[in-house]
Amino acid sequence: MMEIPPRASALVCIQTYRKNQRFILVLFHSNGNANTNLSLLTDRVFAADETTSQLYNGIAKPLVVSTVEGYNGTIFAYGQTSSGKTFTMMGTSRTPGVIPQAVEDVFQSIKNFPKKEFLLRVSYMEIYNETVTDLLVDSWKRKPLEVREQINVG
Ligand SMILES: Nc1ncnc2c1ncn2[C@@H]1O[C@H](COP(=O)(O)OP(=O)(O)OP(=O)(O)O)[C@@H](O)[C@H]1O
């Protein structure tokens, strides 16, 4: 179980695509309190016949929409190779994944605040083994990003 501050919520869903293969989509929604203690909690398990849209609308969309209201949100997929992380996060032109649907919803949600100004920034990084790479840099210029640590905050 988990301990979370009152204005934060976390949600972990497990998607089963292939038998014996699991990946976990973790959604984390907080008021920015870095001390949140999150241990594993499963709120939902999606079966193989449930679509990415069902998964997105069921659990990711509320978090995406609330980021426009000022909450922090994280969605990440974790699982063994070929378990369906890319399929779920990126999708295809016929079945868009979590990322394109989230981008669409961010722009739609902004329209609900015509008097506010928003700044949207995007970064796109790969973490492979211990190496972090910026995928928005031309491939011939790419070099691993430095991972910096601070004594107090890690
Ligand atoms: N829900 C799904 N429905 C249909 N096909 C799927 C589904 N999930 C994954 N696949 C297919 O399974 C294959 C492996 O999926 P995917 O590439 O998303 O795995 P991955 O977890 O990102 O793997 P890796 O860690 O090796 O990058 C792909 O061909 C993908 O199209």
PDB file of C-alpha atoms and ligand atoms in Angstrom:
ATOM      1  CA  MET A   1       0.000   0.000   0.000  1.00  0.00           C
ATOM      2  CA  MET A   2       1.062   3.590  -0.171  1.00  0.00           C
ATOM      3  CA  GLU A   3       1.183   6.775   1.799  1.00  0.00           C
ATOM      4  CA  ILE A   4       0.346   9.889  -0.124  1.00  0.00           C
ATOM      5  CA  PRO A   5      -0.417  13.452   0.847  1.00  0.00           C
ATOM      6  CA  PRO A   6      -4.087  14.497   0.525  1.00  0.00           C
ATOM      7  CA  ARG A   7      -3.739  16.400  -2.715  1.00  0.00           C
ATOM      8  CA  ALA A   8      -1.762  13.761  -4.538  1.00  0.00           C
ATOM      9  CA  SER A   9      -2.847  10.549  -6.084  1.00  0.00           C
ATOM     10  CA  ALA A  10      -1.094   7.736  -7.778  1.00  0.00           C
ATOM     11  CA  LEU A  11      -2.359   5.100 -10.035  1.00  0.00           C
ATOM     12  CA  VAL A  12      -0.714   2.033 -11.392  1.00  0.00           C
ATOM     13  CA  CYS A  13      -2.278  -0.038 -14.072  1.00  0.00           C
ATOM     14  CA  ILE A  14      -1.043  -3.291 -15.424  1.00  0.00           C
ATOM     15  CA  GLN A  15      -1.695  -4.037 -19.055  1.00  0.00           C
ATOM     16  CA  THR A  16      -1.577  -7.618 -20.173  1.00  0.00           C
ATOM     17  CA  TYR A  17      -0.860  -7.962 -23.858  1.00  0.00           C
ATOM     18  CA  ARG A  18       0.895 -11.296 -24.149  1.00  0.00           C
ATOM     19  CA  LYS A  19       0.517 -14.202 -21.828  1.00  0.00           C
ATOM     20  CA  ASN A  20       3.269 -14.203 -19.222  1.00  0.00           C
ATOM     21  CA  GLN A  21       4.315 -10.710 -20.215  1.00  0.00           C
ATOM     22  CA  ARG A  22       3.272  -7.705 -18.254  1.00  0.00           C
ATOM     23  CA  PHE A  23       4.014  -4.108 -18.387  1.00  0.00           C
ATOM     24  CA  ILE A  24       3.109  -1.521 -15.882  1.00  0.00           C
ATOM     25  CA  LEU A  25       1.867   1.909 -16.770  1.00  0.00           C
ATOM     26  CA  VAL A  26       2.445   4.165 -13.819  1.00  0.00           C
ATOM     27  CA  LEU A  27       0.552   7.400 -13.430  1.00  0.00           C
ATOM     28  CA  PHE A  28       1.489   9.773 -10.719  1.00  0.00           C
ATOM     29  CA  HIS A  29      -0.339  12.937  -9.912  1.00  0.00           C
ATOM     30  CA  SER A  30       0.856  15.282  -7.214  1.00  0.00           C
ATOM     31  CA  ASN A  31       0.908  18.771  -5.807  1.00  0.00           C
ATOM     32  CA  GLY A  32       4.672  18.796  -6.203  1.00  0.00           C
ATOM     33  CA  ASN A  33       5.512  17.377  -2.783  1.00  0.00           C
ATOM     34  CA  ALA A  34       8.808  15.625  -3.362  1.00  0.00           C
ATOM     35  CA  ASN A  35       8.465  13.639  -0.132  1.00  0.00           C
ATOM     36  CA  THR A  36       5.563  11.596  -1.404  1.00  0.00           C
ATOM     37  CA  ASN A  37       6.136   7.999  -0.479  1.00  0.00           C
ATOM     38  CA  LEU A  38       4.876   5.825  -3.284  1.00  0.00           C
ATOM     39  CA  SER A  39       5.034   2.100  -3.141  1.00  0.00           C
ATOM     40  CA  LEU A  40       3.278  -0.259  -5.482  1.00  0.00           C
ATOM     41  CA  LEU A  41      -0.487  -0.062  -5.685  1.00  0.00           C
ATOM     42  CA  THR A  42      -2.561  -1.561  -8.413  1.00  0.00           C
ATOM     43  CA  ASP A  43      -5.743   0.329  -9.137  1.00  0.00           C
ATOM     44  CA  ARG A  44      -6.590  -1.436 -12.360  1.00  0.00           C
ATOM     45  CA  VAL A  45      -5.583  -4.316 -14.512  1.00  0.00           C
ATOM     46  CA  PHE A  46      -6.435  -4.057 -18.195  1.00  0.00           C
ATOM     47  CA  ALA A  47      -6.910  -7.226 -20.181  1.00  0.00           C
ATOM     48  CA  ALA A  48      -5.437  -7.990 -23.600  1.00  0.00           C
ATOM     49  CA  ASP A  49      -8.686  -7.192 -25.407  1.00  0.00           C
ATOM     50  CA  GLU A  50      -8.936  -3.663 -23.993  1.00  0.00           C
ATOM     51  CA  THR A  51      -7.765  -0.949 -26.351  1.00  0.00           C
ATOM     52  CA  THR A  52      -5.263   1.819 -25.839  1.00  0.00           C
ATOM     53  CA  SER A  53      -8.155   4.290 -26.055  1.00  0.00           C
ATOM     54  CA  GLN A  54      -9.976   2.545 -23.218  1.00  0.00           C
ATOM     55  CA  LEU A  55      -6.805   2.606 -21.181  1.00  0.00           C
ATOM     56  CA  TYR A  56      -6.125   6.256 -22.006  1.00  0.00           C
ATOM     57  CA  ASN A  57      -9.664   7.479 -21.323  1.00  0.00           C
ATOM     58  CA  GLY A  58      -9.995   5.361 -18.215  1.00  0.00           C
ATOM     59  CA  ILE A  59      -6.878   6.395 -16.392  1.00  0.00           C
ATOM     60  CA  ALA A  60      -4.554   8.774 -18.234  1.00  0.00           C
ATOM     61  CA  LYS A  61      -6.897  11.475 -19.510  1.00  0.00           C
ATOM     62  CA  PRO A  62      -7.946  12.837 -16.089  1.00  0.00           C
ATOM     63  CA  LEU A  63      -4.305  13.252 -15.170  1.00  0.00           C
ATOM     64  CA  VAL A  64      -3.428  14.928 -18.474  1.00  0.00           C
ATOM     65  CA  VAL A  65      -6.330  17.360 -18.176  1.00  0.00           C
ATOM     66  CA  SER A  66      -5.428  18.249 -14.596  1.00  0.00           C
ATOM     67  CA  THR A  67      -1.888  19.243 -15.583  1.00  0.00           C
ATOM     68  CA  VAL A  68      -3.432  22.239 -17.324  1.00  0.00           C
ATOM     69  CA  GLU A  69      -4.926  23.179 -13.945  1.00  0.00           C
ATOM     70  CA  GLY A  70      -1.458  23.229 -12.415  1.00  0.00           C
ATOM     71  CA  TYR A  71      -0.945  19.727 -11.091  1.00  0.00           C
ATOM     72  CA  ASN A  72       2.149  17.707 -11.826  1.00  0.00           C
ATOM     73  CA  GLY A  73       1.641  14.456 -13.623  1.00  0.00           C
ATOM     74  CA  THR A  74       3.808  11.580 -14.711  1.00  0.00           C
ATOM     75  CA  ILE A  75       2.950   8.674 -16.946  1.00  0.00           C
ATOM     76  CA  PHE A  76       5.535   6.055 -17.654  1.00  0.00           C
ATOM     77  CA  ALA A  77       5.552   2.531 -18.953  1.00  0.00           C
ATOM     78  CA  TYR A  78       7.815  -0.132 -17.560  1.00  0.00           C
ATOM     79  CA  GLY A  79       8.122  -3.715 -18.638  1.00  0.00           C
ATOM     80  CA  GLN A  80      10.088  -6.384 -20.356  1.00  0.00           C
ATOM     81  CA  THR A  81      11.033  -6.207 -24.002  1.00  0.00           C
ATOM     82  CA  SER A  82       8.181  -6.668 -26.509  1.00  0.00           C
ATOM     83  CA  SER A  83       5.548  -6.338 -23.793  1.00  0.00           C
ATOM     84  CA  GLY A  84       3.884  -3.391 -25.599  1.00  0.00           C
ATOM     85  CA  LYS A  85       5.311  -0.215 -24.049  1.00  0.00           C
ATOM     86  CA  THR A  86       5.956   1.558 -27.359  1.00  0.00           C
ATOM     87  CA  PHE A  87       2.654   0.375 -28.796  1.00  0.00           C
ATOM     88  CA  THR A  88       0.773   1.825 -25.825  1.00  0.00           C
ATOM     89  CA  MET A  89       2.737   5.059 -25.463  1.00  0.00           C
ATOM     90  CA  MET A  90       3.290   5.941 -29.144  1.00  0.00           C
ATOM     91  CA  GLY A  91       0.709   3.810 -30.938  1.00  0.00           C
ATOM     92  CA  THR A  92       0.152   3.902 -34.679  1.00  0.00           C
ATOM     93  CA  SER A  93      -1.747   6.248 -37.009  1.00  0.00           C
ATOM     94  CA  ARG A  94      -4.792   3.989 -36.682  1.00  0.00           C
ATOM     95  CA  THR A  95      -4.519   3.476 -32.937  1.00  0.00           C
ATOM     96  CA  PRO A  96      -2.837   6.528 -31.422  1.00  0.00           C
ATOM     97  CA  GLY A  97      -1.043   5.897 -28.178  1.00  0.00           C
ATOM     98  CA  VAL A  98      -1.018   7.708 -24.859  1.00  0.00           C
ATOM     99  CA  ILE A  99       1.452  10.413 -25.989  1.00  0.00           C
ATOM    100  CA  PRO A 100      -0.406  11.700 -29.092  1.00  0.00           C
ATOM    101  CA  GLN A 101      -3.721  11.529 -27.242  1.00  0.00           C
ATOM    102  CA  ALA A 102      -2.234  13.432 -24.317  1.00  0.00           C
ATOM    103  CA  VAL A 103      -0.845  16.156 -26.597  1.00  0.00           C
ATOM    104  CA  GLU A 104      -4.243  16.519 -28.258  1.00  0.00           C
ATOM    105  CA  ASP A 105      -5.967  16.790 -24.856  1.00  0.00           C
ATOM    106  CA  VAL A 106      -3.486  19.338 -23.530  1.00  0.00           C
ATOM    107  CA  PHE A 107      -4.287  21.662 -26.439  1.00  0.00           C
ATOM    108  CA  GLN A 108      -8.030  21.014 -26.088  1.00  0.00           C
ATOM    109  CA  SER A 109      -7.914  21.682 -22.330  1.00  0.00           C
ATOM    110  CA  ILE A 110      -6.036  24.949 -22.789  1.00  0.00           C
ATOM    111  CA  LYS A 111      -9.021  26.240 -24.762  1.00  0.00           C
ATOM    112  CA  ASN A 112     -11.028  26.113 -21.512  1.00  0.00           C
ATOM    113  CA  PHE A 113      -8.799  28.884 -20.091  1.00  0.00           C
ATOM    114  CA  PRO A 114      -8.979  31.627 -22.741  1.00  0.00           C
ATOM    115  CA  LYS A 115      -7.683  34.290 -20.327  1.00  0.00           C
ATOM    116  CA  LYS A 116      -4.590  32.354 -19.271  1.00  0.00           C
ATOM    117  CA  GLU A 117      -1.308  32.101 -21.082  1.00  0.00           C
ATOM    118  CA  PHE A 118       0.478  28.767 -21.264  1.00  0.00           C
ATOM    119  CA  LEU A 119       4.031  27.807 -22.087  1.00  0.00           C
ATOM    120  CA  LEU A 120       4.425  24.258 -23.336  1.00  0.00           C
ATOM    121  CA  ARG A 121       7.835  22.673 -23.428  1.00  0.00           C
ATOM    122  CA  VAL A 122       8.680  19.254 -24.759  1.00  0.00           C
ATOM    123  CA  SER A 123      11.724  17.126 -24.208  1.00  0.00           C
ATOM    124  CA  TYR A 124      12.222  13.651 -25.543  1.00  0.00           C
ATOM    125  CA  MET A 125      14.834  11.458 -23.954  1.00  0.00           C
ATOM    126  CA  GLU A 126      15.849   7.853 -24.030  1.00  0.00           C
ATOM    127  CA  ILE A 127      17.190   6.114 -20.952  1.00  0.00           C
ATOM    128  CA  TYR A 128      18.924   2.966 -22.072  1.00  0.00           C
ATOM    129  CA  ASN A 129      20.881   1.063 -19.467  1.00  0.00           C
ATOM    130  CA  GLU A 130      22.653   3.892 -17.601  1.00  0.00           C
ATOM    131  CA  THR A 131      22.789   6.267 -20.572  1.00  0.00           C
ATOM    132  CA  VAL A 132      20.448   9.223 -21.095  1.00  0.00           C
ATOM    133  CA  THR A 133      20.177  10.557 -24.650  1.00  0.00           C
ATOM    134  CA  ASP A 134      18.334  13.601 -26.000  1.00  0.00           C
ATOM    135  CA  LEU A 135      16.374  12.306 -28.978  1.00  0.00           C
ATOM    136  CA  LEU A 136      15.578  15.799 -30.277  1.00  0.00           C
ATOM    137  CA  VAL A 137      19.256  16.328 -31.099  1.00  0.00           C
ATOM    138  CA  ASP A 138      20.323  15.226 -34.607  1.00  0.00           C
ATOM    139  CA  SER A 139      21.588  11.652 -34.350  1.00  0.00           C
ATOM    140  CA  TRP A 140      25.104  12.548 -35.593  1.00  0.00           C
ATOM    141  CA  LYS A 141      25.453  15.203 -32.856  1.00  0.00           C
ATOM    142  CA  ARG A 142      24.104  13.082 -30.027  1.00  0.00           C
ATOM    143  CA  LYS A 143      26.160  12.370 -26.978  1.00  0.00           C
ATOM    144  CA  PRO A 144      25.039  11.043 -23.586  1.00  0.00           C
ATOM    145  CA  LEU A 145      23.584  13.648 -21.229  1.00  0.00           C
ATOM    146  CA  GLU A 146      25.327  14.075 -17.935  1.00  0.00           C
ATOM    147  CA  VAL A 147      23.348  12.857 -14.917  1.00  0.00           C
ATOM    148  CA  ARG A 148      23.906  15.305 -12.072  1.00  0.00           C
ATOM    149  CA  GLU A 149      23.269  14.567  -8.417  1.00  0.00           C
ATOM    150  CA  GLN A 150      22.886  16.924  -5.480  1.00  0.00           C
ATOM    151  CA  ILE A 151      23.705  15.961  -1.918  1.00  0.00           C
ATOM    152  CA  ASN A 152      20.346  17.092  -0.492  1.00  0.00           C
ATOM    153  CA  VAL A 153      17.855  16.218  -3.198  1.00  0.00           C
ATOM    154  CA  GLY A 154      19.492  13.297  -4.964  1.00  0.00           C
TER     155      GLY A 154
HETATM  156  N1  LIG B   1      -2.037  -4.053 -27.375  1.00  0.00           N
HETATM  157  C1  LIG B   1      -1.438  -4.486 -28.517  1.00  0.00           C
HETATM  158  N2  LIG B   1      -2.183  -4.864 -29.576  1.00  0.00           N
HETATM  159  C2  LIG B   1      -1.606  -5.294 -30.718  1.00  0.00           C
HETATM  160  N3  LIG B   1      -0.272  -5.381 -30.915  1.00  0.00           N
HETATM  161  C3  LIG B   1       0.519  -5.016 -29.900  1.00  0.00           C
HETATM  162  C4  LIG B   1      -0.012  -4.547 -28.643  1.00  0.00           C
HETATM  163  N4  LIG B   1       1.008  -4.275 -27.805  1.00  0.00           N
HETATM  164  C5  LIG B   1       2.135  -4.548 -28.510  1.00  0.00           C
HETATM  165  N5  LIG B   1       1.837  -5.002 -29.752  1.00  0.00           N
HETATM  166  C6  LIG B   1       2.825  -5.426 -30.778  1.00  0.00           C
HETATM  167  O1  LIG B   1       3.826  -6.212 -30.111  1.00  0.00           O
HETATM  168  C7  LIG B   1       5.126  -5.887 -30.603  1.00  0.00           C
HETATM  169  C8  LIG B   1       6.020  -5.453 -29.441  1.00  0.00           C
HETATM  170  O2  LIG B   1       5.467  -4.283 -28.835  1.00  0.00           O
HETATM  171  P1  LIG B   1       6.349  -3.007 -28.480  1.00  0.00           P
HETATM  172  O3  LIG B   1       7.341  -2.707 -29.550  1.00  0.00           O
HETATM  173  O4  LIG B   1       5.382  -1.925 -28.134  1.00  0.00           O
HETATM  174  O5  LIG B   1       7.121  -3.528 -27.184  1.00  0.00           O
HETATM  175  P2  LIG B   1       8.116  -2.727 -26.211  1.00  0.00           P
HETATM  176  O6  LIG B   1       7.671  -3.070 -24.819  1.00  0.00           O
HETATM  177  O7  LIG B   1       8.170  -1.273 -26.562  1.00  0.00           O
HETATM  178  O8  LIG B   1       9.493  -3.454 -26.545  1.00  0.00           O
HETATM  179  P3  LIG B   1      11.021  -2.954 -26.322  1.00  0.00           P
HETATM  180  O9  LIG B   1      11.220  -2.813 -24.825  1.00  0.00           O
HETATM  181  O10 LIG B   1      11.812  -4.076 -26.892  1.00  0.00           O
HETATM  182  O11 LIG B   1      11.183  -1.656 -27.062  1.00  0.00           O
HETATM  183  C9  LIG B   1       4.943  -4.801 -31.662  1.00  0.00           C
HETATM  184  O12 LIG B   1       4.929  -5.413 -32.946  1.00  0.00           O
HETATM  185  C10 LIG B   1       3.566  -4.213 -31.341  1.00  0.00           C
HETATM  186  O13 LIG B   1       2.931  -3.691 -32.499  1.00  0.00           O
END
